[in-house]
mmCIF file of C-alpha atoms in Angstrom:
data_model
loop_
_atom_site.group_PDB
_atom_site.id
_atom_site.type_symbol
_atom_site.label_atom_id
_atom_site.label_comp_id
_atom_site.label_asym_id
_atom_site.label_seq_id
_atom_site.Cartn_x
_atom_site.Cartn_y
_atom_site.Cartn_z
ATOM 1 C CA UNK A 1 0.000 0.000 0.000
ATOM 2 C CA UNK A 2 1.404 3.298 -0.759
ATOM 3 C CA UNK A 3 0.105 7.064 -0.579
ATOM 4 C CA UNK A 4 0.736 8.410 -4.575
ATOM 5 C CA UNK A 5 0.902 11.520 -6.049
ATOM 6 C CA UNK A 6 1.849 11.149 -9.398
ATOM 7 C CA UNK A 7 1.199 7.395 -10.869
ATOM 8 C CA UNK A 8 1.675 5.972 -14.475
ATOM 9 C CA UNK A 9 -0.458 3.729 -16.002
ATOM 10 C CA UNK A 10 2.449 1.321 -16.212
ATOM 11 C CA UNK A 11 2.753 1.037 -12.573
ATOM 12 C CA UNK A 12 -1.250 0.554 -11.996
ATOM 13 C CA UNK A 13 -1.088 -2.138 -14.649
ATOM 14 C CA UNK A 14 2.002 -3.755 -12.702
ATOM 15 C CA UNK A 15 -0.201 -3.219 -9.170
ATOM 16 C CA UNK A 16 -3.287 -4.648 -10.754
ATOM 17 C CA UNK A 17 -1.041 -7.971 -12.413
ATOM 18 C CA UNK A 18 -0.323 -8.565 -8.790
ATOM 19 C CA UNK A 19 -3.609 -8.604 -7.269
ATOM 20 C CA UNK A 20 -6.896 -8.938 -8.448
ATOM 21 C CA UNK A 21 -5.499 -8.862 -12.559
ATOM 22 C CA UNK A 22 -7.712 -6.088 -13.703
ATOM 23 C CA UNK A 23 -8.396 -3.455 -10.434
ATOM 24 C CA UNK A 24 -6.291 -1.397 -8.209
ATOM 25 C CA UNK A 25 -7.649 -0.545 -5.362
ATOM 26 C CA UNK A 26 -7.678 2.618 -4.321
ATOM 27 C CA UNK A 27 -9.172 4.986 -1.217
ATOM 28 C CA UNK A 28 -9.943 8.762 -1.712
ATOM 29 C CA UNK A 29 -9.680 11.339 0.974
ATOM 30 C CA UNK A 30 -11.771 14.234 -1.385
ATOM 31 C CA UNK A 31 -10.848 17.170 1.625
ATOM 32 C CA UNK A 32 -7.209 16.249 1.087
ATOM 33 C CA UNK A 33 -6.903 15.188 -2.313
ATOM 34 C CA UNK A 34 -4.659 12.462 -1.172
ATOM 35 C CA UNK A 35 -5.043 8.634 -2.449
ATOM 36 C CA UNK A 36 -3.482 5.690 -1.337
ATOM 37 C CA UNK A 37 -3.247 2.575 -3.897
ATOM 38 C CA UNK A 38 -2.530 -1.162 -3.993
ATOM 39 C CA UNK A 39 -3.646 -3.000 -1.040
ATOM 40 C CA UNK A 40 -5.887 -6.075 -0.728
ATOM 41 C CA UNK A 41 -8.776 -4.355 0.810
ATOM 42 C CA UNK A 42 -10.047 -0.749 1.119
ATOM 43 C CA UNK A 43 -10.480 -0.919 4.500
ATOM 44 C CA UNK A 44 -6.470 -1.120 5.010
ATOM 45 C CA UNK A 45 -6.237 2.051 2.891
ATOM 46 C CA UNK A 46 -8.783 4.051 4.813
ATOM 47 C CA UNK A 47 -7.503 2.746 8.194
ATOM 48 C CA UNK A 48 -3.793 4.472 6.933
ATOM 49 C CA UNK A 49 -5.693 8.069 5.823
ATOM 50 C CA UNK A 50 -7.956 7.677 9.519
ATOM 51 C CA UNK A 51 -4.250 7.733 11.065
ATOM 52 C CA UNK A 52 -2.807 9.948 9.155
ATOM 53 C CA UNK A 53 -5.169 12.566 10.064
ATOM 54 C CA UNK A 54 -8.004 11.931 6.893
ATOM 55 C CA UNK A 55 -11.990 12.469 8.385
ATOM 56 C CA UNK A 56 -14.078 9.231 7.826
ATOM 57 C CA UNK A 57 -16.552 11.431 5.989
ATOM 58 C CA UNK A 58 -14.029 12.588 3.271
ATOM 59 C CA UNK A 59 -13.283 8.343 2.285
ATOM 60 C CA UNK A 60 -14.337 6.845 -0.576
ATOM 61 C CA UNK A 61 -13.480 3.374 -1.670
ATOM 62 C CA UNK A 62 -12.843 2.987 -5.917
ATOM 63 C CA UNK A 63 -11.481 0.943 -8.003
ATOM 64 C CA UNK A 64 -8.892 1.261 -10.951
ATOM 65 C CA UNK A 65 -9.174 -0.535 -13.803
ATOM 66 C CA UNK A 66 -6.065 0.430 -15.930
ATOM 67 C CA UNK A 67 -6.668 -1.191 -19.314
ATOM 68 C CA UNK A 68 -9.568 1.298 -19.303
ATOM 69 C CA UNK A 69 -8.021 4.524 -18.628
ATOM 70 C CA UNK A 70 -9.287 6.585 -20.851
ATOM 71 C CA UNK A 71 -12.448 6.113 -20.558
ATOM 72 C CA UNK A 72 -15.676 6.395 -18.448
ATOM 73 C CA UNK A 73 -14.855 2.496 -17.253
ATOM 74 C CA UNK A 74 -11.257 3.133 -15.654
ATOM 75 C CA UNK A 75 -12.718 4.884 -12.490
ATOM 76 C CA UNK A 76 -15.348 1.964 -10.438
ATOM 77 C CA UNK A 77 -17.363 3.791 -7.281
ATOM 78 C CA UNK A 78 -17.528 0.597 -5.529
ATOM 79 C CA UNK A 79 -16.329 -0.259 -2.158
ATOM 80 C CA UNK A 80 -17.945 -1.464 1.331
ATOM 81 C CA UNK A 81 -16.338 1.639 2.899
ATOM 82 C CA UNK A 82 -19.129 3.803 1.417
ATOM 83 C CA UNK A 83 -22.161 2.538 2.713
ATOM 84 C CA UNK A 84 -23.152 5.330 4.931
ATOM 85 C CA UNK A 85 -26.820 5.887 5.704
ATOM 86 C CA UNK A 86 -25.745 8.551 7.740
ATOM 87 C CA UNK A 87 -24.432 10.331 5.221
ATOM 88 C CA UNK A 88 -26.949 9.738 2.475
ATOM 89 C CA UNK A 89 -25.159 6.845 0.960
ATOM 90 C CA UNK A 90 -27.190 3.778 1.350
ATOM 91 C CA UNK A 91 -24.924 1.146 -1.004
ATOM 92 C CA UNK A 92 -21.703 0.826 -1.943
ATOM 93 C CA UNK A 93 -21.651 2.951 -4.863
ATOM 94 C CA UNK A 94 -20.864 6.738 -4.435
ATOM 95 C CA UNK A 95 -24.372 8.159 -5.069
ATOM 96 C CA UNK A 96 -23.434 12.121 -5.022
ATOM 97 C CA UNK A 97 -22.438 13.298 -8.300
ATOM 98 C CA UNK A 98 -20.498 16.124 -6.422
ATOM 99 C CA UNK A 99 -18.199 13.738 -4.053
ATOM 100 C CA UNK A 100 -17.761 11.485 -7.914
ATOM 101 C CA UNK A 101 -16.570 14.612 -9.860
ATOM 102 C CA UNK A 102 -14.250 15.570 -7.225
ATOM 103 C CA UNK A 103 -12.887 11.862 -7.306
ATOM 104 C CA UNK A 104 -12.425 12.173 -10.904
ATOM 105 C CA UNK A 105 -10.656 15.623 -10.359
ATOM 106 C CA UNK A 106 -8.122 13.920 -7.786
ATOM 107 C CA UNK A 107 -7.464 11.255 -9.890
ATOM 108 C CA UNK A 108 -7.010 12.816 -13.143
ATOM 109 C CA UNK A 109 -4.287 14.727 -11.051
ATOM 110 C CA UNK A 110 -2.513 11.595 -10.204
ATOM 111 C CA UNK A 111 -2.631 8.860 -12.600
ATOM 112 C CA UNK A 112 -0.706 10.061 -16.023
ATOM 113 C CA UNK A 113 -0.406 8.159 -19.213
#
């Protein structure tokens, strides 16, 4: 697991090879604009950001799919750690289109070709 702020497609495709073959990973803090890749579950990468000084509120769980970057496919809003009735999300998708553009701003500002 590692905290990134610039990452190639290259390495992503090397993370993802080692893994789950297709999917990095990954755990936004969207108040920060940090994000921390390449670990088994999202719940390690959150647990890192909660100790490093990250809110629980500002978390959100994706996944990379790097043979997609590109396109509307290479970012997944899917993870367990965003189910949060108490904050409006109900599954594990990340309903708000607000908190999904600023994901896609964050990682557009990390991951280069």
């Amino acid at each position: 697991m590692k905290q990134v702020e610039s990452i190639s497609i290259e390495e992503l495709e090397e993370m993802a090879s080692h893994m789950y073959g297709s999917l990095v990973k990954a755990v936004v803090d969207i108040r920060l604009g940090i994000v921390v890749v390449d670990a088994e579950l999202h719940y390690d990468e959150e647990q890192y950001l909660l100790e490093t000084g990250s809110a629980q509120s500002d978390l959100w769980g994706i996944n990379l799919y790097p043979d997609s970057y590109g396109d509307e496919d290479f970012i997944e809003f899917d993870s367990m750690i965003n189910i949060r009735p108490a904050q409006g999300n109900n599954s594990r998708d990340v309903e708000d289109e607000g908190v999904r553009t600023d994901i896609c701003h964050i990682i557009e500002g990390v991951v280069c070709a």
